[in-house]
Amino acid sequence: MNQLEQFLKWMRESDNIVFFGGAGVSTESGIPDFRSVDGLYNQEYDYPPEMILSHTFYLKNKPEFYRFYRNKMLCLGAKPNAAHKKLAELEAIGKLKAVITQNIDGLHQAAGSREVLELHGSVHRNYCQTCGKLFGADYILDKTGCPACDECGGDVKPDVVLYEEGLDSNTMQKAITYIAQADVLIIGGTSLAVYPAAGLVDYYRGGRLVLINKSTTPLDGRANLRIEGSIGKILSQIEVS
């Protein structure tokens, strides 16, 4: 039995599956990984993306933060791909318990997933830092410069976790609980290099840890199965019945 066959067998047998994913899940929907520094990026920005997406940079240089954020982080025309759709199907029939994601694009919910733990927040939630009024992503996209609240004039900030900011403790605790109790843990589309999110793998206690990636990760040696390839193509082979 090869690795893919073993994976599909585990999927048939289990009704306590948890999926933990990163940027590689969304790249198949056409959303670029902002860490992939290309020529266009070098021409447009004077700072590395990790610096722009930091709490300090947000406070000191909001116009440049929002220029990058609108250009690189708001991909509102993207649609769920095969991976998003298959995960939603697995949840609908009771096999998948939760999706834990490092992505902020909301595509899991758009595909129909309900129990989605967004470790790094969402572009679809934005709030006034003065009065707390909530705004959708279109409000940010349609503005120029620094978006201001239409009621009190305060700064509107995306509800995304910037570098130097802590993850939501309630979301992290729920993610830990799901992972600790999972029979099968699927990790896909993540380099497992960003902490503390990558540290969640340490809470898995089972013997069916599956890594699906196009490249290697620091935790490959701990996987019970490692499958190289497109996460959408691989998950699509799971028969939902």
CSV table of C-alpha atoms in Angstrom, one decimal, residues 54-175:
chain,number,residue,atom,x,y,z
A,54,SER,CA,4.4,44.4,12.0
A,55,HIS,CA,2.6,46.2,14.8
A,56,THR,CA,5.4,48.7,15.0
A,57,PHE,CA,5.3,49.5,11.3
A,58,TYR,CA,1.5,49.8,11.4
A,59,LEU,CA,1.8,52.5,14.1
A,60,LYS,CA,4.6,54.4,12.5
A,61,ASN,CA,3.8,54.2,8.8
A,62,LYS,CA,0.1,53.5,8.2
A,63,PRO,CA,-0.1,54.9,4.6
A,64,GLU,CA,2.6,52.4,3.5
A,65,PHE,CA,1.0,49.6,5.6
A,66,TYR,CA,-2.3,50.1,3.8
A,67,ARG,CA,-0.8,50.4,0.4
A,68,PHE,CA,0.8,46.9,0.9
A,69,TYR,CA,-2.3,45.5,2.6
A,70,ARG,CA,-4.6,46.5,-0.2
A,71,ASN,CA,-2.3,45.3,-2.9
A,72,LYS,CA,-1.1,42.1,-1.4
A,73,MET,CA,-3.5,40.9,1.3
A,74,LEU,CA,-7.0,41.8,0.0
A,75,CYS,CA,-7.8,39.2,-2.7
A,76,LEU,CA,-11.5,39.5,-2.5
A,77,GLY,CA,-12.2,38.0,-5.9
A,78,ALA,CA,-10.6,34.7,-5.0
A,79,LYS,CA,-12.9,31.6,-4.9
A,80,PRO,CA,-12.6,28.4,-2.8
A,81,ASN,CA,-10.6,25.7,-4.5
A,82,ALA,CA,-10.9,21.9,-4.4
A,83,ALA,CA,-9.2,21.6,-1.0
A,84,HIS,CA,-11.6,24.1,0.6
A,85,LYS,CA,-14.6,22.4,-0.9
A,86,LYS,CA,-13.5,18.8,0.1
A,87,LEU,CA,-12.9,19.9,3.7
A,88,ALA,CA,-16.4,21.4,3.9
A,89,GLU,CA,-17.8,18.2,2.5
A,90,LEU,CA,-16.0,16.1,5.1
A,91,GLU,CA,-17.3,18.4,7.9
A,92,ALA,CA,-20.8,18.2,6.5
A,93,ILE,CA,-20.9,14.4,6.8
A,94,GLY,CA,-19.4,14.4,10.3
A,95,LYS,CA,-15.8,13.2,9.6
A,96,LEU,CA,-13.9,16.5,9.9
A,97,LYS,CA,-14.3,18.2,13.3
A,98,ALA,CA,-12.4,21.5,12.6
A,99,VAL,CA,-10.3,23.5,10.2
A,100,ILE,CA,-7.5,25.4,11.8
A,101,THR,CA,-6.0,27.9,9.5
A,102,GLN,CA,-3.2,30.5,9.3
A,103,ASN,CA,-4.9,32.1,6.4
A,104,ILE,CA,-7.0,35.3,6.7
A,105,ASP,CA,-9.0,35.1,3.4
A,106,GLY,CA,-12.2,33.5,4.6
A,107,LEU,CA,-12.2,30.9,1.8
A,108,HIS,CA,-12.9,28.0,4.1
A,109,GLN,CA,-16.1,29.7,5.3
A,110,ALA,CA,-17.0,30.6,1.7
A,111,ALA,CA,-16.7,26.9,0.8
A,112,GLY,CA,-19.2,26.0,3.6
A,113,SER,CA,-16.9,25.1,6.5
A,114,ARG,CA,-18.4,26.0,9.8
A,115,GLU,CA,-15.9,25.2,12.5
A,116,VAL,CA,-13.0,27.3,11.3
A,117,LEU,CA,-10.4,28.6,13.7
A,118,GLU,CA,-8.6,31.5,12.2
A,119,LEU,CA,-5.3,31.8,14.1
A,120,HIS,CA,-4.3,35.0,12.4
A,121,GLY,CA,-7.6,36.7,12.1
A,122,SER,CA,-9.6,37.7,8.9
A,123,VAL,CA,-9.5,40.4,6.3
A,124,HIS,CA,-13.3,40.3,6.5
A,125,ARG,CA,-13.4,41.8,10.0
A,126,ASN,CA,-12.2,45.3,10.6
A,127,TYR,CA,-12.9,47.5,13.5
A,128,CYS,CA,-12.7,51.1,14.6
A,129,GLN,CA,-10.0,51.4,17.3
A,130,THR,CA,-11.9,54.3,18.9
A,131,CYS,CA,-15.6,53.3,19.0
A,132,GLY,CA,-15.4,49.6,18.0
A,133,LYS,CA,-17.7,49.8,15.0
A,134,LEU,CA,-17.2,46.8,12.6
A,135,PHE,CA,-16.5,47.1,8.9
A,136,GLY,CA,-16.2,44.6,6.0
A,137,ALA,CA,-13.2,44.2,3.7
A,138,ASP,CA,-14.8,46.3,1.0
A,139,TYR,CA,-14.7,49.3,3.3
A,140,ILE,CA,-10.9,49.0,3.5
A,141,LEU,CA,-10.5,48.3,-0.2
A,142,ASP,CA,-12.6,51.2,-1.3
A,143,LYS,CA,-10.8,53.8,0.7
A,144,THR,CA,-7.4,55.4,0.0
A,145,GLY,CA,-4.8,56.0,2.6
A,146,CYS,CA,-5.7,55.2,6.2
A,147,PRO,CA,-9.3,54.2,6.5
A,148,ALA,CA,-11.3,56.2,9.1
A,149,CYS,CA,-14.5,55.3,10.8
A,150,ASP,CA,-17.6,56.9,9.2
A,151,GLU,CA,-19.1,57.6,12.6
A,152,CYS,CA,-16.4,58.8,14.9
A,153,GLY,CA,-13.4,59.3,12.6
A,154,GLY,CA,-11.2,56.9,14.4
A,155,ASP,CA,-8.7,54.6,12.7
A,156,VAL,CA,-10.1,51.4,11.3
A,157,LYS,CA,-7.7,48.4,11.7
A,158,PRO,CA,-8.0,45.0,10.2
A,159,ASP,CA,-8.7,42.2,12.6
A,160,VAL,CA,-5.6,40.3,11.5
A,161,VAL,CA,-2.7,39.3,13.8
A,162,LEU,CA,0.4,41.4,12.8
A,163,TYR,CA,3.9,40.4,13.7
A,164,GLU,CA,4.7,41.4,17.3
A,165,GLU,CA,1.0,40.8,18.2
A,166,GLY,CA,-0.2,37.8,20.2
A,167,LEU,CA,-2.7,35.2,18.9
A,168,ASP,CA,-6.1,35.1,20.4
A,169,SER,CA,-5.9,32.9,23.5
A,170,ASN,CA,-9.4,31.4,23.1
A,171,THR,CA,-8.8,30.5,19.5
A,172,MET,CA,-5.5,28.9,20.4
A,173,GLN,CA,-7.0,26.9,23.3
A,174,LYS,CA,-9.8,25.6,21.0
A,175,ALA,CA,-7.2,24.6,18.4
